[in-house]
mmCIF file of C-alpha atoms in Angstrom:
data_model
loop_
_atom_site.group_PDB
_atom_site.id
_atom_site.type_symbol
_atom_site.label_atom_id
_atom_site.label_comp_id
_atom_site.label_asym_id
_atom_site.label_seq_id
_atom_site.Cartn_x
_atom_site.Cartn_y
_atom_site.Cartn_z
ATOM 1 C CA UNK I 22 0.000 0.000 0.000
ATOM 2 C CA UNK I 23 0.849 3.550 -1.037
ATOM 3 C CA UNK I 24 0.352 6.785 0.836
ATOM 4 C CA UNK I 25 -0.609 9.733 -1.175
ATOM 5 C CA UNK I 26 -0.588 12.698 0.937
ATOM 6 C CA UNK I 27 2.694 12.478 1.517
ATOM 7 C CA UNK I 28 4.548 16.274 2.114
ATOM 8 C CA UNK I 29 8.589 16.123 2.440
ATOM 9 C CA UNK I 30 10.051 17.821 5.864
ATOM 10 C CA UNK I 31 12.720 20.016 5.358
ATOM 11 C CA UNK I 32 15.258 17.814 6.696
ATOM 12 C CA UNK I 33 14.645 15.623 3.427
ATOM 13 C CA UNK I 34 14.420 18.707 1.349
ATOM 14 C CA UNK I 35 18.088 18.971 2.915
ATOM 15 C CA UNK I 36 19.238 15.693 2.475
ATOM 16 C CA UNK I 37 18.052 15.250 -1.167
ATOM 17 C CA UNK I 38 19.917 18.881 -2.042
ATOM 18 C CA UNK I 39 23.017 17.753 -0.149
ATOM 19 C CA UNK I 40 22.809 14.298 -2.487
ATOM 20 C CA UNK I 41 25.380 14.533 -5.538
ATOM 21 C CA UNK I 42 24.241 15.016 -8.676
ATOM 22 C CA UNK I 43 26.105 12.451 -9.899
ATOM 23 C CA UNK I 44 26.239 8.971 -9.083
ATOM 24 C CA UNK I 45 27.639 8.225 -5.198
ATOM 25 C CA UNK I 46 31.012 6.958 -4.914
ATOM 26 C CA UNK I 47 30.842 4.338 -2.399
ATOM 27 C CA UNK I 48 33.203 1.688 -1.113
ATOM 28 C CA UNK I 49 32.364 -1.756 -1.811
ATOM 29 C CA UNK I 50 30.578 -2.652 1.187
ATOM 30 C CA UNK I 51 28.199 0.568 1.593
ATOM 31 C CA UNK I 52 27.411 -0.552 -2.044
ATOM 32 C CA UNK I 53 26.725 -3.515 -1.767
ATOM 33 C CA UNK I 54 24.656 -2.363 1.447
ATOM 34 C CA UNK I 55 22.838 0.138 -0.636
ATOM 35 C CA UNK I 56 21.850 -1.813 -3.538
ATOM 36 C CA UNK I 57 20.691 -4.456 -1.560
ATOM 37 C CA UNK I 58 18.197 -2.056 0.048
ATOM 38 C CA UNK I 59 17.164 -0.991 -3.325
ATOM 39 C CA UNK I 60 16.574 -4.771 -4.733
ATOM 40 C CA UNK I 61 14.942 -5.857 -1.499
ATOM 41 C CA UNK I 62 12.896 -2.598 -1.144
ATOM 42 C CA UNK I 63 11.939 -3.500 -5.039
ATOM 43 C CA UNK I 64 11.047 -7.203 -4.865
ATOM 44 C CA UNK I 65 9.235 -6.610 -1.614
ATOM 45 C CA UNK I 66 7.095 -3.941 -2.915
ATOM 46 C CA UNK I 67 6.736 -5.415 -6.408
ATOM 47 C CA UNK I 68 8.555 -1.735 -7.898
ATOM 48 C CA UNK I 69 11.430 -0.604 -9.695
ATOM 49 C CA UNK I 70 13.040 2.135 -8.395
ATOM 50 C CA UNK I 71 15.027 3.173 -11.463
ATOM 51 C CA UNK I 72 13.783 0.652 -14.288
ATOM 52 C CA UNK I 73 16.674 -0.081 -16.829
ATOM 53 C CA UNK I 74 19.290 1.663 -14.938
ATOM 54 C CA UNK I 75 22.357 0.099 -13.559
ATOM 55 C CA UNK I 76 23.004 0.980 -10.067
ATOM 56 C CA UNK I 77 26.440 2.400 -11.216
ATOM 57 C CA UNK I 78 24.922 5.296 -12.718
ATOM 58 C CA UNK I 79 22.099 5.982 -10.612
ATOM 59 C CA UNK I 80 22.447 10.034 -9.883
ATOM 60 C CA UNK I 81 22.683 10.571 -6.054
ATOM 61 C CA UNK I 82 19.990 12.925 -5.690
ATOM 62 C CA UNK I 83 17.319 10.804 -7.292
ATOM 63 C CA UNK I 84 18.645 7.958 -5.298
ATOM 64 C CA UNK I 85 18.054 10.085 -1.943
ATOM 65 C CA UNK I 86 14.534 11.090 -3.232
ATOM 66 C CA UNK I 87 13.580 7.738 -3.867
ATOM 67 C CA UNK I 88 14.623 6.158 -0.886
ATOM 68 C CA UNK I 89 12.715 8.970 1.276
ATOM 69 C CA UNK I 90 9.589 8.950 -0.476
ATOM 70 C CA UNK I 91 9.355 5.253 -0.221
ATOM 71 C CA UNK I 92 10.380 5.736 3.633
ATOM 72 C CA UNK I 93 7.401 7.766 4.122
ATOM 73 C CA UNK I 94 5.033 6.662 1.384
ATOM 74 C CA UNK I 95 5.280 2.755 1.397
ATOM 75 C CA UNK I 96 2.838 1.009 4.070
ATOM 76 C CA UNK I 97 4.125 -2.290 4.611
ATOM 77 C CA UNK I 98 1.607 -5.309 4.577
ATOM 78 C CA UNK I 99 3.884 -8.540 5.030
ATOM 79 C CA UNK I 100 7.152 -9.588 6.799
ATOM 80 C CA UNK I 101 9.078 -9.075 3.433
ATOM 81 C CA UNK I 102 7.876 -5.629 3.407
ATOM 82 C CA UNK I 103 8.350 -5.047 7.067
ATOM 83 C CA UNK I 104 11.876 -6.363 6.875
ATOM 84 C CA UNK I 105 12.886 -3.965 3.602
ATOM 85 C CA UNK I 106 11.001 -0.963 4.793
ATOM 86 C CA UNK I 107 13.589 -1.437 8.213
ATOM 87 C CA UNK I 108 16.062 -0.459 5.791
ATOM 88 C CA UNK I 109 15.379 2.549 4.232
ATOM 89 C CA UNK I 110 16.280 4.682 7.312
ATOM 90 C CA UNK I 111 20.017 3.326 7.547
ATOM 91 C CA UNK I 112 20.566 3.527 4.197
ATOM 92 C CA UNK I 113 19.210 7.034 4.123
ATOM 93 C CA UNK I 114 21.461 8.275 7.052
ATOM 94 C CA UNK I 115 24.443 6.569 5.467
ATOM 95 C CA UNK I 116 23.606 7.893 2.147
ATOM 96 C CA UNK I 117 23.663 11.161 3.810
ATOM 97 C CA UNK I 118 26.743 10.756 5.760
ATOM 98 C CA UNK I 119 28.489 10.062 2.787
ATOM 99 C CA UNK I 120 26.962 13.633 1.239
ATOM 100 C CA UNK I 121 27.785 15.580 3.803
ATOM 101 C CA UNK I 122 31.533 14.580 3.817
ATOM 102 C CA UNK I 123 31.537 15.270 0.086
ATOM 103 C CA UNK I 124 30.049 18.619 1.100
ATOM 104 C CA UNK I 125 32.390 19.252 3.630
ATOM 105 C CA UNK I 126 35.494 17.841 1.267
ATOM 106 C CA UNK I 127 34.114 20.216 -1.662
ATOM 107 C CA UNK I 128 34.627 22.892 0.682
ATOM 108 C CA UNK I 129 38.044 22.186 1.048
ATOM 109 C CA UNK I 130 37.991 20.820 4.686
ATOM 110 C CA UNK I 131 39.990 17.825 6.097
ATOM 111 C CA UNK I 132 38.064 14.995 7.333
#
């Protein structure tokens, strides 16, 4: 089940700017972390989050916005669901970790 009325906060607003345009750069582990919330999140739900498109060269931003939107839109009926909607919020705060340190490195600070 889908929510509809569905308004974004501004901390998503935030998080979803802060995204790259681009594709992330992640190590191998947050990817594989990451795209296994996307597959699970899409065979649990019956969706494709970005339909053709290899993960690779999936732009940040829309990444970000999707995995918010199903956060707070997706209304889990089963245990499969249950189980992939319990990941969207990690990956979300790693995925935002990870923008906020390329922020931060754009700027020219040291982390």
């Amino acid at each position: 089940m889908v929510k509809t009325d569905y308004i974004p906060e501004l901390s998503e607003v935030r998080m979803e700017r802060r995204a790259p345009e681009g594709p992330y750069a992640l190590d191998t582990d947050d990817r594989a972390y990451i795209e296994g919330c996307l597959r699970q999140v899409e065979a649990a739900f019956g969706t494709q989050g970005f339909p053709g498109m290899p993960f690779e060269a999936i732009p940040g931003r829309a990444l970000m916005r999707r995995f918010i939107v199903w956060w707070r839109t997706l209304e889990p009926e089963n245990e499969a669901q249950t189980e992939a909607h319990a990941q969207l919020p990690g990956a979300i705060r790693l995925l935002d970790t990870v923008s906020s340190y390329l922020e931060e490195k754009a700027r020219g600070g040291r982390s």
